[in-house]
Amino acid sequence: MLPSMVEALLRGEGAVQRRALAKAITLLESTLPDHRAQADELLTALLPHSGKSLRIGISGVPGVGKSTFIETLGLHLIGLGHRVAVLAVDPSSSVSGGSILGDKTRMEKLSVNERAFIRPSPSSGTLGGVAEKTRETMLICEAAGYDIVIVETVGVGQSETAVAGMTDMFVLMQLPNAGDDLQAIKKGVMELADLVVINKADIDEDAATRARAQITSALRIFSQQGRALVWAPKVIQLSALQGDGVQRFWDEVLAFRNSQQAAGELAARRQHQALAWMWERIETGLKQAFREDAQVKALLPGLVKDVEQGRIAASTAARRLLDAQGN
Amino acid sequence: MLPSMVEALLRGEGAVQRRALAKAITLLESTLPDHRAQADELLTALLPHSGKSLRIGISGVPGVGKSTFIETLGLHLIGLGHRVAVLAVDPSSSVSGGSILGDKTRMEKLSVNERAFIRPSPSSGTLGGVAEKTRETMLICEAAGYDIVIVETVGVGQSETAVAGMTDMFVLMQLPNAGDDLQAIKKGVMELADLVVINKADIDEDAATRARAQITSALRIFSQQGRALVWAPKVIQLSALQGDGVQRFWDEVLAFRNSQQAAGELAARRQHQALAWMWERIETGLKQAFREDAQVKALLPGLVKDVEQGRIAASTAARRLLDAQGN
């Protein structure tokens, strides 16, 4: 089954490839151990063919206009000859449900375009799990020839960090509101941004200009410390609804990619991301095995109570549990 | 040996207790397994007698005047009848060395006072390790009757978070500089603060007043979101060098403690901190055991190279390593 799936993904056309893509993603998202082993085999087979896309992360609060912007951008890029995959990281989607319908109806024209592939967030629970599936889906889309991958997130909890950790460029969309930028600074999202887009700039131009000045000065302070930057993060204004500024946005993306590539930063960033991803999965796996250990399960409730009620020091409890695991 | 040490810690006087304290801390900081077991026994014996202090974290960049302030505050509190322990969390001290001498010479009068105990940062390497020793030392100081514990940190990396995670109240000291507050917001330290102190306010009163207004408005935005607050973080100005404002600082600390205690927040915060500490130590222990596993050690270098060079997906490599551990 796997060789034919690999074949259909790499060289299939139209509906054939699309079906293989859907099947492969279903395999990745399966929790059956047997499926997981097949998924790993599939990933290893496809990996040499992946990595050729430009990976763009786009974050912003609900209402900032992400879907409208991604639809406009996606159609624009398809017009330029690209194939565009849109993935989502939304750890809350398992609660809210129905995000498949959501994404596809919100991007009406893009979702029916043959050269686009839209996949809602996997709904497997934790952010780490959701991010892992999205990363793997991205690799498969790349192997299938999608040369632009857009990963969107609404910014629940740490999801921006996860998306910035799997993309080449991280774009933060902001409304022209005072305070919106301070929220982003506070949450540590601003410093992840390679590009900040102030959307709906047409509604209140003065506010947009003020926001742009504020964000620019904030970004300048961030970049003063830390590593010497090849790329100084920029701020642009646009109106996704009017289709205004999409080409300018794309010019900035290409300028970013070129400067990063020339400096060897793009490859370095991906290598760093892959290793960080490996360690993140290892940590998650270690914690899961710990929590599922029979001895740990037997001792944990009592020790938690002892720690809560001050009968045993937390570090002593930790050492006892670690000693108990597997014994 | 342990029973006599417990006895000397709980009921010893003057030099006898002081010697027992020094010995107990040495035991805690030892890496010998046998010592570690004794230290756990000691902690468990002392735990019922600990927890009776007010734990205050104080953070601020070098030059903000922490030592001068802590010396003034400590002497003031001793004058009010308290016993004061000053501990430090400085993960860089193992590199810089000599912080014992540093702390004691920087707090000349406090360090020779009979009712004060000053202990420099343990120099055991990682922040997690340093924080663990400091937490345990705090418990022992409390059992020995120190009813005010001050934990200071210079704010290297995540050390503010560690200190906020072991104290009842977290105080951030700032200079009356524009930009200083933005740095604190950016690093996520501002939102940890229960109280912000603008020191050296006497040098430039106008700048201090401006900084106070800026920080107050930033704090207001933070507290709008998140939990309903029993305590709204405050900003005060003072001059540690002139001794000006120390009583006002202490009044704020007591107001904070009273409001928190009345709402049951103080106990809840400590319970939460203890459990978080337990899990933090478990995670560290799991990772350490993983890295020291013979099979993992054998496979890791090759798999890291495979991941770096895109021959295997990071998640696949993680699963292989997890499967290999212990086999």
XYZ file of C-alpha atoms in Angstrom:
654
model
C 0.000 0.000 0.000
C 2.767 2.438 0.934
C 4.732 2.381 -2.335
C 1.589 3.177 -4.328
C 0.736 5.987 -1.936
C 4.237 7.439 -2.270
C 3.948 7.170 -6.039
C 0.538 8.891 -6.091
C 1.797 11.654 -3.820
C 4.949 12.353 -5.781
C 3.675 11.927 -9.316
C -0.128 11.627 -9.177
C -2.190 14.345 -10.792
C -5.340 16.157 -9.760
C -7.822 14.011 -7.897
C -5.438 11.031 -7.661
C -2.835 13.028 -5.766
C -5.471 14.765 -3.699
C -6.921 11.443 -2.560
C -3.456 10.133 -1.684
C -2.782 13.311 0.285
C -5.981 12.929 2.278
C -5.197 9.268 2.973
C -1.636 10.029 4.046
C -2.807 12.703 6.468
C -5.405 10.346 7.914
C -2.607 7.844 8.465
C -0.481 10.477 10.239
C -3.328 11.447 12.492
C -4.210 7.881 13.434
C -3.350 6.793 16.949
C -3.091 3.071 16.132
C 0.505 1.868 16.667
C 0.451 -0.010 13.368
C -0.605 3.121 11.482
C 2.031 5.124 13.315
C 4.746 2.727 12.091
C 3.443 3.045 8.521
C 3.310 6.827 8.869
C 6.957 6.880 9.944
C 7.867 4.759 6.933
C 5.922 7.098 4.676
C 7.603 10.172 6.148
C 11.047 8.696 5.702
C 10.255 7.838 2.071
C 8.911 11.326 1.324
C 11.462 13.345 3.286
C 14.025 13.629 0.440
C 11.277 15.195 -1.698
C 10.103 17.648 0.951
C 11.532 20.942 2.135
C 11.290 22.735 -1.191
C 8.507 25.127 -0.211
C 8.570 28.518 1.390
C 6.915 28.077 4.792
C 5.021 31.095 6.056
C 3.402 31.310 9.480
C 0.554 33.776 9.909
C -0.855 34.662 13.308
C -3.397 37.141 14.556
C -6.363 37.436 16.882
C -9.843 36.446 15.664
C -11.293 39.269 13.609
C -7.958 40.543 12.344
C -8.843 39.226 8.893
C -6.531 36.228 8.494
C -8.897 34.184 6.319
C -9.661 37.052 3.968
C -5.976 37.833 3.681
C -4.934 34.214 3.109
C -7.646 33.754 0.496
C -6.528 36.888 -1.372
C -2.865 36.000 -1.025
C -3.416 32.373 -2.033
C -5.293 33.292 -5.204
C -2.636 35.877 -6.025
C 0.134 33.284 -5.655
C -1.737 30.737 -7.747
C -1.992 33.455 -10.384
C 1.810 33.659 -10.262
C 2.037 29.908 -10.909
C 2.468 28.587 -7.374
C 0.672 25.748 -5.620
C -0.501 26.735 -2.162
C -1.204 24.603 0.914
C -2.937 26.203 3.889
C -2.652 24.375 7.224
C -3.833 25.458 10.647
C -2.655 25.029 14.225
C -5.550 25.540 16.584
C -5.367 23.484 19.781
C -8.869 24.631 20.685
C -10.457 23.144 17.564
C -11.087 19.832 19.310
C -13.377 21.768 21.623
C -15.044 24.119 19.157
C -15.285 21.426 16.456
C -16.405 22.042 12.925
C -13.284 23.910 11.893
C -13.130 21.950 8.623
C -16.290 23.563 7.492
C -15.093 26.804 9.026
C -11.823 26.995 7.069
C -13.349 25.963 3.788
C -16.292 28.311 3.962
C -14.125 31.163 5.133
C -11.902 30.705 2.072
C -14.587 30.080 -0.505
C -12.681 30.627 -3.716
C -9.345 29.268 -2.575
C -10.873 26.060 -1.244
C -12.287 25.065 -4.635
C -9.145 25.993 -6.555
C -7.302 22.972 -7.981
C -3.901 24.375 -7.116
C -4.776 24.955 -3.465
C -5.001 22.507 -0.576
C -6.675 23.613 2.642
C -6.454 21.480 5.756
C -7.985 22.502 9.076
C -6.202 21.985 12.366
C -5.906 18.393 13.543
C -8.046 18.043 16.635
C -5.854 15.713 18.634
C -5.804 17.684 21.842
C -2.528 19.097 23.146
C -0.650 21.830 21.327
C 2.385 19.567 21.000
C 0.293 16.876 19.311
C -1.472 19.311 17.016
C 1.827 20.935 16.037
C 3.433 17.569 15.317
C 0.662 16.526 12.935
C 0.821 19.880 11.191
C 4.600 19.638 10.766
C 4.272 16.183 9.275
C 1.408 17.266 7.013
C 3.596 20.121 5.816
C 6.344 17.688 4.778
C 3.851 15.609 2.808
C 2.359 18.645 1.075
C 5.858 19.695 0.066
C 6.592 16.262 -1.353
C 3.347 16.566 -3.322
C 4.667 19.726 -4.937
C 3.019 22.531 -2.975
C 5.709 25.181 -3.072
C 4.067 27.638 -0.686
C 2.869 26.381 2.689
C 0.936 28.795 4.870
C 0.396 27.780 8.492
C -2.155 29.920 10.273
C -2.911 30.141 13.970
C -5.332 32.147 16.038
C -2.838 32.506 18.828
C -4.282 30.398 21.611
C -1.712 29.937 24.350
C 1.691 29.096 22.957
C 0.531 28.272 19.456
C 2.384 31.218 17.894
C 5.649 29.873 19.229
C 4.828 26.464 17.767
C 4.020 27.962 14.358
C 7.093 30.219 14.358
C 9.050 27.043 15.162
C 7.938 25.282 11.998
C 8.053 28.072 9.414
C 10.707 30.043 7.555
C 9.016 33.351 8.181
C 6.563 34.390 10.858
C 4.013 37.097 10.081
C 1.965 38.791 12.767
C -1.285 40.454 11.701
C -2.431 43.344 13.846
C -5.415 45.676 13.916
C -4.733 49.401 13.940
C -5.620 49.542 17.649
C -3.669 51.075 20.431
C -2.936 48.361 22.968
C -3.065 45.563 20.429
C 0.685 45.886 19.981
C 1.324 45.936 23.727
C -0.594 42.663 24.038
C 1.646 41.125 21.381
C 4.763 42.403 23.121
C 3.502 41.089 26.417
C 2.766 37.637 25.065
C 6.239 37.506 23.499
C 4.750 37.197 20.023
C 6.109 40.461 18.697
C 9.685 39.267 19.010
C 8.899 36.198 16.917
C 7.707 38.337 14.027
C 9.764 38.711 10.861
C 7.032 40.922 9.446
C 4.127 42.739 11.076
C 1.079 43.464 8.928
C -1.399 46.104 10.038
C -4.618 45.040 8.364
C -7.789 47.079 7.863
C -5.567 50.119 7.492
C -8.261 51.673 5.261
C -10.759 51.952 8.125
C -8.720 54.412 10.167
C -5.577 55.561 8.440
C -4.423 57.750 11.295
C -4.685 54.917 13.804
C -2.863 52.599 11.409
C -0.031 55.091 11.021
C 0.240 55.528 14.788
C 0.234 51.756 15.323
C 2.917 51.366 12.700
C 5.169 53.919 14.401
C 4.682 52.275 17.799
C 5.367 48.781 16.556
C 8.400 49.909 14.572
C 9.946 51.465 17.659
C 9.149 48.377 19.750
C 10.757 46.109 17.160
C 13.830 48.320 17.120
C 14.335 47.878 20.856
C 14.002 44.102 20.567
C 16.521 43.843 17.797
C 19.069 45.964 19.645
C 19.701 43.114 22.013
C 20.098 39.556 20.919
C 21.756 38.256 17.801
C 22.966 40.439 14.989
C 20.143 40.410 12.495
C 20.433 39.774 8.801
C 16.852 40.950 8.506
C 15.362 43.812 10.508
C 11.663 43.009 11.062
C 9.368 45.344 9.137
C 5.887 46.756 9.555
C 3.530 47.267 6.612
C -0.067 48.430 6.321
C -2.643 46.902 4.015
C -6.281 46.123 3.511
C -6.930 42.462 2.788
C -10.576 43.125 1.972
C -9.687 45.673 -0.722
C -6.924 43.407 -2.026
C -4.680 46.361 -1.412
C -1.053 45.697 -0.537
C -0.928 41.957 -1.272
C 1.797 42.361 -3.902
C 3.753 44.581 -1.531
C 3.398 41.905 1.142
C 4.719 39.308 -1.265
C 7.653 41.530 -2.222
C 8.587 41.733 1.462
C 8.342 37.957 1.813
C 10.667 37.455 -1.148
C 13.080 40.094 0.135
C 13.121 38.264 3.447
C 13.719 34.907 1.821
C 16.507 36.231 -0.366
C 18.334 37.927 2.493
C 18.022 34.814 4.654
C 19.098 32.467 1.919
C 22.109 34.574 1.027
C 23.227 34.496 4.658
C 22.622 30.747 5.028
C 20.043 31.565 7.698
C 17.164 29.690 6.102
C 18.911 26.320 6.191
C 20.267 27.003 9.678
C 16.796 27.899 10.950
C 15.278 24.709 9.568
C 18.027 22.563 11.029
C 17.580 24.214 14.393
C 13.797 23.759 14.175
C 14.104 20.069 13.329
C 16.344 19.363 16.335
C 14.125 21.392 18.651
C 11.157 19.444 17.344
C 12.922 16.151 18.053
C 13.660 17.146 21.639
C 10.161 18.445 22.162
C 8.717 15.084 21.101
C 11.198 13.225 23.286
C 10.195 15.241 26.333
C 6.533 14.671 25.644
C 7.152 10.952 25.203
C 9.146 10.715 28.436
C 6.414 12.452 30.418
C 3.737 10.271 28.898
C 5.614 7.057 29.713
C 6.165 8.345 33.247
C 2.485 9.082 33.806
C 1.508 5.687 32.430
C 3.975 3.729 34.573
C 2.205 1.368 36.995
C 4.387 2.218 40.003
C 4.117 5.931 39.363
C 0.351 5.657 39.000
C 0.169 3.852 42.323
C 2.291 6.399 44.211
C 1.384 9.670 42.528
C -1.976 10.526 44.142
C -0.650 10.001 47.657
C 2.523 11.967 47.048
C 0.629 14.825 45.425
C -1.507 15.043 48.538
C 1.598 14.919 50.763
C 3.206 17.751 48.798
C 0.020 19.825 48.852
C -0.321 19.448 52.573
C 3.334 20.127 53.281
C 4.170 16.650 54.609
C 6.983 16.108 52.131
C 9.211 18.464 50.156
C 8.370 18.626 46.455
C 11.906 17.677 45.470
C 11.822 14.636 47.754
C 8.514 13.525 46.206
C 9.978 13.962 42.737
C 12.964 11.781 43.590
C 10.729 9.050 45.033
C 8.579 8.967 41.914
C 11.603 8.892 39.621
C 13.070 6.013 41.630
C 9.750 4.149 41.509
C 9.291 4.289 37.731
C 9.796 0.854 36.170
C 10.431 -0.895 39.491
C 23.965 12.833 63.202
C 20.644 13.929 61.716
C 18.630 14.156 64.949
C 21.240 16.400 66.528
C 21.322 18.557 63.417
C 17.520 18.893 63.496
C 17.682 19.751 67.160
C 20.376 22.389 66.636
C 18.445 23.906 63.727
C 15.142 24.093 65.548
C 16.306 25.035 69.009
C 19.993 25.887 68.831
C 21.051 29.438 69.593
C 23.516 31.816 68.001
C 26.646 30.152 66.701
C 25.311 26.627 67.364
C 22.320 27.131 65.082
C 24.404 28.988 62.527
C 26.858 26.113 62.275
C 24.026 23.599 61.926
C 22.509 25.749 59.183
C 25.767 25.878 57.265
C 26.197 22.108 57.626
C 22.630 21.406 56.496
C 23.049 23.549 53.396
C 26.317 21.842 52.558
C 24.473 18.532 52.811
C 21.734 19.779 50.457
C 24.265 20.954 47.929
C 26.237 17.726 47.960
C 25.952 15.523 44.910
C 26.834 12.278 46.724
C 23.811 9.894 46.653
C 24.266 9.094 50.331
C 24.198 12.797 51.257
C 21.165 13.291 49.045
C 19.273 10.604 50.956
C 20.228 12.251 54.262
C 19.198 15.636 52.906
C 15.779 14.248 51.985
C 15.412 12.856 55.478
C 16.404 16.191 56.959
C 13.936 18.068 54.761
C 11.099 15.767 55.709
C 11.922 16.208 59.405
C 12.087 19.996 59.134
C 9.145 20.520 56.795
C 6.483 20.738 59.536
C 8.472 23.598 61.069
C 8.969 25.488 57.814
C 6.650 27.722 55.836
C 6.162 30.333 58.528
C 8.106 33.117 56.846
C 7.084 35.760 54.383
C 8.979 34.957 51.183
C 9.920 37.958 49.080
C 11.566 37.746 45.660
C 13.539 40.768 44.501
C 14.771 41.104 40.945
C 16.485 43.802 38.982
C 19.334 44.379 36.568
C 22.884 44.903 37.876
C 23.272 48.474 39.032
C 19.650 48.955 40.032
C 20.703 48.940 43.676
C 19.421 45.600 44.962
C 22.181 45.068 47.524
C 21.913 48.544 48.960
C 18.150 48.178 49.170
C 18.242 44.708 50.727
C 20.825 45.839 53.282
C 18.694 48.853 54.270
C 15.500 46.799 54.296
C 17.073 43.934 56.222
C 18.421 46.208 58.966
C 15.053 47.958 59.142
C 13.245 44.622 59.567
C 15.697 43.442 62.224
C 14.941 46.701 64.020
C 11.275 45.663 63.970
C 12.178 42.352 65.631
C 12.389 40.069 62.589
C 15.048 37.582 61.615
C 16.056 37.919 57.990
C 17.535 35.371 55.579
C 18.861 36.574 52.221
C 19.327 33.928 49.531
C 20.298 34.357 45.893
C 19.493 32.651 42.613
C 22.202 33.363 40.108
C 22.844 30.594 37.605
C 25.845 32.496 36.287
C 27.656 32.490 39.620
C 29.352 29.185 38.837
C 31.040 31.007 35.981
C 31.785 34.338 37.625
C 32.703 32.726 40.943
C 33.427 34.614 44.116
C 29.817 35.557 44.744
C 30.175 34.564 48.423
C 32.583 37.341 48.942
C 30.466 39.545 46.694
C 27.219 39.193 48.631
C 28.817 39.628 52.010
C 30.885 42.633 51.119
C 27.994 44.244 49.294
C 25.866 43.976 52.449
C 28.485 44.931 54.998
C 26.338 45.691 58.007
C 23.649 43.092 57.395
C 26.165 40.295 56.941
C 27.623 40.738 60.398
C 24.262 41.113 62.124
C 23.372 38.178 64.377
C 19.753 38.149 63.275
C 20.591 37.980 59.578
C 21.721 35.044 57.453
C 23.141 35.719 53.998
C 23.752 32.883 51.592
C 25.064 33.373 48.065
C 23.711 31.470 45.095
C 24.594 27.792 44.948
C 26.900 27.293 42.003
C 25.655 23.948 40.787
C 25.164 24.883 37.172
C 21.681 24.812 35.638
C 18.973 27.208 36.720
C 16.780 24.275 37.773
C 19.498 22.915 40.018
C 20.302 26.308 41.502
C 16.618 27.021 42.139
C 16.094 23.642 43.803
C 18.908 24.196 46.274
C 17.639 27.684 47.058
C 14.107 26.392 47.672
C 15.399 23.739 50.016
C 17.664 26.224 51.790
C 14.648 28.481 52.262
C 12.736 25.679 54.002
C 15.641 25.088 56.358
C 16.021 28.794 57.154
C 12.326 28.914 57.974
C 12.600 25.932 60.292
C 15.485 27.759 62.000
C 13.168 30.659 62.730
C 13.975 33.203 60.033
C 10.584 34.813 59.479
C 11.517 36.927 56.472
C 13.226 35.243 53.526
C 14.439 37.460 50.702
C 15.460 35.736 47.471
C 17.313 38.002 45.106
C 18.161 37.454 41.466
C 19.954 39.486 38.852
C 17.610 38.289 36.147
C 19.760 36.072 33.988
C 17.609 34.093 31.585
C 14.577 32.626 33.275
C 15.754 33.196 36.821
C 13.000 35.722 37.583
C 10.389 33.129 36.784
C 12.151 30.662 39.071
C 12.273 33.193 41.914
C 8.649 34.285 41.422
C 7.831 30.573 41.563
C 9.262 30.153 45.043
C 8.160 33.357 46.781
C 4.922 34.827 48.122
C 5.545 38.195 46.556
C 7.688 39.188 43.614
C 9.235 42.652 43.538
C 10.803 44.122 40.438
C 13.317 46.941 40.897
C 13.643 49.356 38.007
C 15.723 52.378 37.204
C 13.940 55.574 36.196
C 14.962 54.989 32.570
C 12.798 55.045 29.525
C 13.071 51.659 27.879
C 13.909 49.806 31.068
C 10.211 49.060 31.521
C 9.797 47.900 27.934
C 12.622 45.423 28.449
C 10.842 44.040 31.488
C 7.565 43.787 29.583
C 9.321 42.089 26.735
C 11.007 39.528 28.938
C 7.682 38.736 30.600
C 9.027 39.850 33.976
C 6.661 42.779 34.411
C 3.649 40.499 34.572
C 5.240 38.490 37.375
C 5.555 41.591 39.543
C 3.320 42.137 42.554
C 5.153 45.370 43.223
C 7.436 47.499 41.063
C 9.990 49.688 42.824
C 11.591 52.561 40.964
C 14.878 53.044 42.746
C 17.234 56.033 42.572
C 14.167 58.214 42.179
C 16.100 61.055 43.828
C 18.547 61.328 40.935
C 15.977 62.382 38.365
C 12.540 62.917 39.820
C 10.928 63.789 36.494
C 12.187 60.615 34.846
C 11.040 58.560 37.833
C 7.561 60.063 37.635
C 7.370 59.364 33.907
C 8.577 55.789 34.397
C 6.010 55.295 37.130
C 3.175 56.465 34.880
C 4.322 54.210 32.037
C 4.693 51.140 34.209
C 1.356 51.767 35.915
C -0.439 51.867 32.582
C 1.375 48.760 31.375
C 0.427 46.894 34.546
C -3.186 47.956 34.108
C -3.327 46.402 30.647
C -1.858 43.148 31.932
C -4.312 42.867 34.773
C -7.300 43.483 32.507
C -6.905 40.067 31.047
C -6.254 36.973 33.099
C -7.630 36.090 36.488
C -9.579 38.483 38.639
C -7.011 40.010 40.900
C -7.263 40.323 44.633
C -4.252 42.593 44.446
C -3.597 45.115 41.716
C 0.186 45.404 41.264
C 1.545 48.777 42.393
C 4.429 51.025 41.504
C 6.355 53.010 44.111
C 9.408 55.268 43.949
C 12.173 55.300 46.493
C 15.845 55.871 47.078
C 17.564 52.910 48.717
C 20.777 54.882 49.211
C 19.002 57.657 51.150
C 16.988 55.072 53.112
C 13.977 56.920 51.810
C 10.816 54.910 51.259
C 11.811 51.674 52.983
C 8.973 51.907 55.498
C 6.535 52.686 52.672
C 7.853 49.636 50.822
C 7.278 47.496 53.886
C 3.751 48.863 54.298
C 2.986 47.758 50.736
C 4.407 44.319 51.414
C 2.207 43.914 54.472
C -0.852 45.231 52.616
C -0.149 42.654 49.920
C 0.254 39.838 52.417
C -2.927 40.763 54.263
C -5.033 40.958 51.124
C -3.660 37.660 49.864
C -4.088 35.902 53.180
C -7.652 37.124 53.568
C -8.505 35.731 50.133
C -6.749 32.416 50.778
C -4.396 33.251 47.920
C -1.190 32.878 49.867
C -1.790 29.230 50.749
C -3.103 28.479 47.257
C -0.030 30.051 45.673
C 2.332 27.994 47.821
C 0.465 24.773 47.078
C 0.561 25.520 43.377
C 4.276 26.357 43.586
C 5.080 23.115 45.405
C 3.343 20.962 42.787
C 4.919 22.901 39.929
C 8.281 22.390 41.587
C 7.685 18.654 41.881
C 6.851 18.358 38.181
C 9.793 20.504 37.196
C 12.147 18.183 39.072
C 10.487 15.122 37.556
C 10.962 16.473 34.027
C 14.572 17.277 34.708
C 15.116 13.804 36.144
C 13.461 12.109 33.178
C 15.600 14.009 30.682
C 18.755 13.279 32.618
C 18.015 9.538 32.760
C 17.250 9.589 29.042
C 20.520 11.262 28.133
C 22.457 8.857 30.334
C 20.838 5.708 28.900
C 23.350 3.476 27.108
C 21.134 2.740 24.077
C 20.204 6.391 23.695
C 23.842 7.413 23.940
C 24.706 4.931 21.204
C 21.979 6.082 18.796
C 21.738 9.799 19.496
C 24.726 11.175 17.543
C 23.744 9.328 14.355
C 20.097 10.302 14.588
C 20.933 13.937 15.286
C 22.996 13.953 12.109
C 20.163 12.261 10.169
C 17.692 14.881 11.386
C 20.070 17.745 10.616
C 20.640 16.498 7.102
C 16.977 15.767 6.432
C 17.327 11.994 6.129
C 14.743 11.288 8.820
C 11.826 13.275 10.210
C 12.430 14.686 13.674
C 9.347 12.968 15.066
C 10.471 9.612 13.671
C 13.895 10.053 15.270
C 12.245 10.935 18.587
C 10.139 7.771 18.488
C 13.176 5.613 17.721
C 15.114 7.052 20.636
C 12.190 6.650 23.016
C 11.776 3.026 21.932
C 15.493 2.412 22.384
C 15.754 3.687 25.953
C 16.279 0.839 28.411
C 16.372 -1.845 25.713
